[in-house]
Coordinates of N, CA and C in Angstrom, one line a residue:
X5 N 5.1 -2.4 -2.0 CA 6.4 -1.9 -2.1 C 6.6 -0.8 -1.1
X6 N 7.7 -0.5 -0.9 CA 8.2 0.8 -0.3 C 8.4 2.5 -1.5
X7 N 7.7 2.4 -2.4 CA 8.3 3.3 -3.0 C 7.1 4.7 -2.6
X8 N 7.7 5.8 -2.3 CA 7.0 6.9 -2.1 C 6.3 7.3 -2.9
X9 N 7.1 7.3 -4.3 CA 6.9 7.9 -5.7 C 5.2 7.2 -6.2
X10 N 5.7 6.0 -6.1 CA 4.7 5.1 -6.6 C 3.4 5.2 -5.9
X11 N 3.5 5.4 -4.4 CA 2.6 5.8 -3.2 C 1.7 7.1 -3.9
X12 N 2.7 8.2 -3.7 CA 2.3 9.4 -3.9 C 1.2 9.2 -6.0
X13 N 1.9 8.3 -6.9 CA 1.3 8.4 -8.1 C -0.4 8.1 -7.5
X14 N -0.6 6.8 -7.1 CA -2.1 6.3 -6.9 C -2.4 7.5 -5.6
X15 N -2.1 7.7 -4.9 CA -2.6 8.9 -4.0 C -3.1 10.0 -4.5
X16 N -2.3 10.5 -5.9 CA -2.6 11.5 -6.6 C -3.8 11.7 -7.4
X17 N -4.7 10.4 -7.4 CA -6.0 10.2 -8.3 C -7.0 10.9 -7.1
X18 N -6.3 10.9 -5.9 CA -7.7 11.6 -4.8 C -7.5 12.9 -4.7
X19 N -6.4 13.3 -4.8 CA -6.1 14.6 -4.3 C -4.7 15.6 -4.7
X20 N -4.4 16.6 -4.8 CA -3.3 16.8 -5.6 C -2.2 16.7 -4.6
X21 N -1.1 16.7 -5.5 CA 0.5 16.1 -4.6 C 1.2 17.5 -5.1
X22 N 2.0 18.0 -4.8 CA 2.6 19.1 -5.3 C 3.6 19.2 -5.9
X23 N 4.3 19.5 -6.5 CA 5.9 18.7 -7.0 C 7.0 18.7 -6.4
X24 N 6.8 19.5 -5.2 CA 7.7 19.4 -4.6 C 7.4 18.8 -3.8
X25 N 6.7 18.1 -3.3 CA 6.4 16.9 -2.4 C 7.0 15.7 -3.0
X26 N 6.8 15.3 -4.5 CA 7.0 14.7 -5.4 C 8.8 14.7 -5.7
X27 N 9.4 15.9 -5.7 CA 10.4 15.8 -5.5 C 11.4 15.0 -4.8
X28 N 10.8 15.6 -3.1 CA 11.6 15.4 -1.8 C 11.2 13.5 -1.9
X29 N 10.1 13.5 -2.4 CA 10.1 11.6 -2.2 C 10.9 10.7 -3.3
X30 N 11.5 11.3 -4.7 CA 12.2 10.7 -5.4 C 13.4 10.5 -4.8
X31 N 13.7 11.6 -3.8 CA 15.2 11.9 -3.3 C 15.1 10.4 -2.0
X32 N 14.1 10.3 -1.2 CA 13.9 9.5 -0.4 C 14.0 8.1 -1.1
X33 N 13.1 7.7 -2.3 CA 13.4 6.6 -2.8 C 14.8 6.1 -2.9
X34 N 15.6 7.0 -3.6 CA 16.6 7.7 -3.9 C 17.7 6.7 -2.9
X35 N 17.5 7.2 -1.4 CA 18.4 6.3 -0.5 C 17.4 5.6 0.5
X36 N 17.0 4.4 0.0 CA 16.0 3.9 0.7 C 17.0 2.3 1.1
X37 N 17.0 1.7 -0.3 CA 18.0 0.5 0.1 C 19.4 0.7 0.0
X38 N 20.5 1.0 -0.8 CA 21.6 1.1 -0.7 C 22.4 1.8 0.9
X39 N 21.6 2.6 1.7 CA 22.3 2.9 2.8 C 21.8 1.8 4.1
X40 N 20.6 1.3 3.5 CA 20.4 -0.3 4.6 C 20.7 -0.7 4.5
X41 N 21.2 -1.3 3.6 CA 21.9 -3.2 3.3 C 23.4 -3.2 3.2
X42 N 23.8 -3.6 4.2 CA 25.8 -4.3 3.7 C 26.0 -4.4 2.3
X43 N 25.0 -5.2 1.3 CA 25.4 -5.4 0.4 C 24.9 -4.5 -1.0
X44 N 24.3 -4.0 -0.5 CA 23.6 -2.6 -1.3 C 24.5 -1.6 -2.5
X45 N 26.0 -1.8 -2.2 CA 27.1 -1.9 -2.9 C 28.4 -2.9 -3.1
X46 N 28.6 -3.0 -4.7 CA 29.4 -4.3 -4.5 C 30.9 -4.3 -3.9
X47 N 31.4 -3.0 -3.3 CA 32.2 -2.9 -2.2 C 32.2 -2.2 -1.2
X48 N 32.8 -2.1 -0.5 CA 32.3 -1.5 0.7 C 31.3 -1.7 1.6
X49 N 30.9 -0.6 2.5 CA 29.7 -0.4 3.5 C 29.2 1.0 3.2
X50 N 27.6 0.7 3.7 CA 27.0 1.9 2.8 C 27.8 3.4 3.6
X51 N 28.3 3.2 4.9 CA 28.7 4.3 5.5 C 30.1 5.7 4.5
X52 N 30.8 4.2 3.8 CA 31.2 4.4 2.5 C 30.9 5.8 1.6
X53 N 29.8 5.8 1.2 CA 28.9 5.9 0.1 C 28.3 7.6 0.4
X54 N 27.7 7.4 1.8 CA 26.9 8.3 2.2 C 27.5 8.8 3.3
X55 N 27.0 10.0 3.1 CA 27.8 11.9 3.8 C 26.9 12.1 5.1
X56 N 27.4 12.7 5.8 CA 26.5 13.7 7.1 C 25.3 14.6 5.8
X57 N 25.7 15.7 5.6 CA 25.1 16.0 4.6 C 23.9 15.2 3.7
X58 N 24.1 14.3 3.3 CA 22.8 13.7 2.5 C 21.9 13.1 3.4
X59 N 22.3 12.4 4.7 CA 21.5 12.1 5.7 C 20.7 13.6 6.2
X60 N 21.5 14.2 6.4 CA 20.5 15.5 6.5 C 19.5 16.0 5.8
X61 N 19.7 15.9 4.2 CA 19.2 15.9 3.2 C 17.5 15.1 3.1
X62 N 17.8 14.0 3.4 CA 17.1 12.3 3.6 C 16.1 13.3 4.9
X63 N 16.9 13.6 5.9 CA 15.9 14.3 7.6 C 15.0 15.2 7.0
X64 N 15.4 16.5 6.3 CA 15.1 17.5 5.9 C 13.7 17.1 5.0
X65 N 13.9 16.4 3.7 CA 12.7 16.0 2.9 C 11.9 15.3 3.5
X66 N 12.0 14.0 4.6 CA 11.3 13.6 5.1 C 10.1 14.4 6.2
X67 N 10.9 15.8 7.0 CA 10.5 16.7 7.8 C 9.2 17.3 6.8
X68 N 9.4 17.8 5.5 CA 8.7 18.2 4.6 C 7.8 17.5 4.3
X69 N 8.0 16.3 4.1 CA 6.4 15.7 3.3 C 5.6 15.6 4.7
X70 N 6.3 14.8 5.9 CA 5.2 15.1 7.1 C 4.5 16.2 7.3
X71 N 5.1 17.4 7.4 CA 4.4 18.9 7.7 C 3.2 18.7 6.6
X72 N 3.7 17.8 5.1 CA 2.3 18.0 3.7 C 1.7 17.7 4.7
X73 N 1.2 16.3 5.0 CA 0.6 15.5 5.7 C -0.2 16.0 6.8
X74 N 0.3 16.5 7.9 CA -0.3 16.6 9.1 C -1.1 18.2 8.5
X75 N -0.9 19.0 7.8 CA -1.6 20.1 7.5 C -3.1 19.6 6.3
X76 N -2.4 18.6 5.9 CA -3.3 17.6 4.8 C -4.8 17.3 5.6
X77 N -4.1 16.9 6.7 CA -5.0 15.8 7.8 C -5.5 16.7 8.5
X78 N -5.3 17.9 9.0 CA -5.7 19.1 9.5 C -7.0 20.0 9.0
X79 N -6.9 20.0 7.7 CA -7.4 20.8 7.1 C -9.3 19.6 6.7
X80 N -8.8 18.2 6.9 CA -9.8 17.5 6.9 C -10.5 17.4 8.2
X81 N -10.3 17.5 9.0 CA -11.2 17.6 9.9 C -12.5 18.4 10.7

């Protein structure tokens, strides 16, 4: 699957996740299909739906879990 959440649950048996890492990925789940798919709502288009703002939102959490990550991967070497 694509889910972060779910990612991050079994990830979490090796190592700890933070909650706010945990957070920023529910938010990602959050708009994962309805801003891709035409039909993702039963009218309109997802452009509809979703703001400048929440795409920023979506940039911003995503910017966050990478920095987890790359300091994650850092710190293992």
């Amino acid at each position: 699957g694509h889910s972060l959440t779910e990612f991050l649950n079994i990830l979490s048996e090796k190592i700890h996740i933070p909650e706010e890492i945990r957070k920023r990925a529910k938010l990602l789940d959050f708009y994962y299909i309805p801003p891709r798919y035409p039909n993702g709502f039963s009218q309109g288009k997802p452009s509809d739906y979703f703001t400048k703002n929440q795409a920023e939102e979506a940039i911003d959490a995503t910017d966050y879990i990478i920095r987890f990550c790359e300091r994650y991967i850092s710190k293992k070497k």
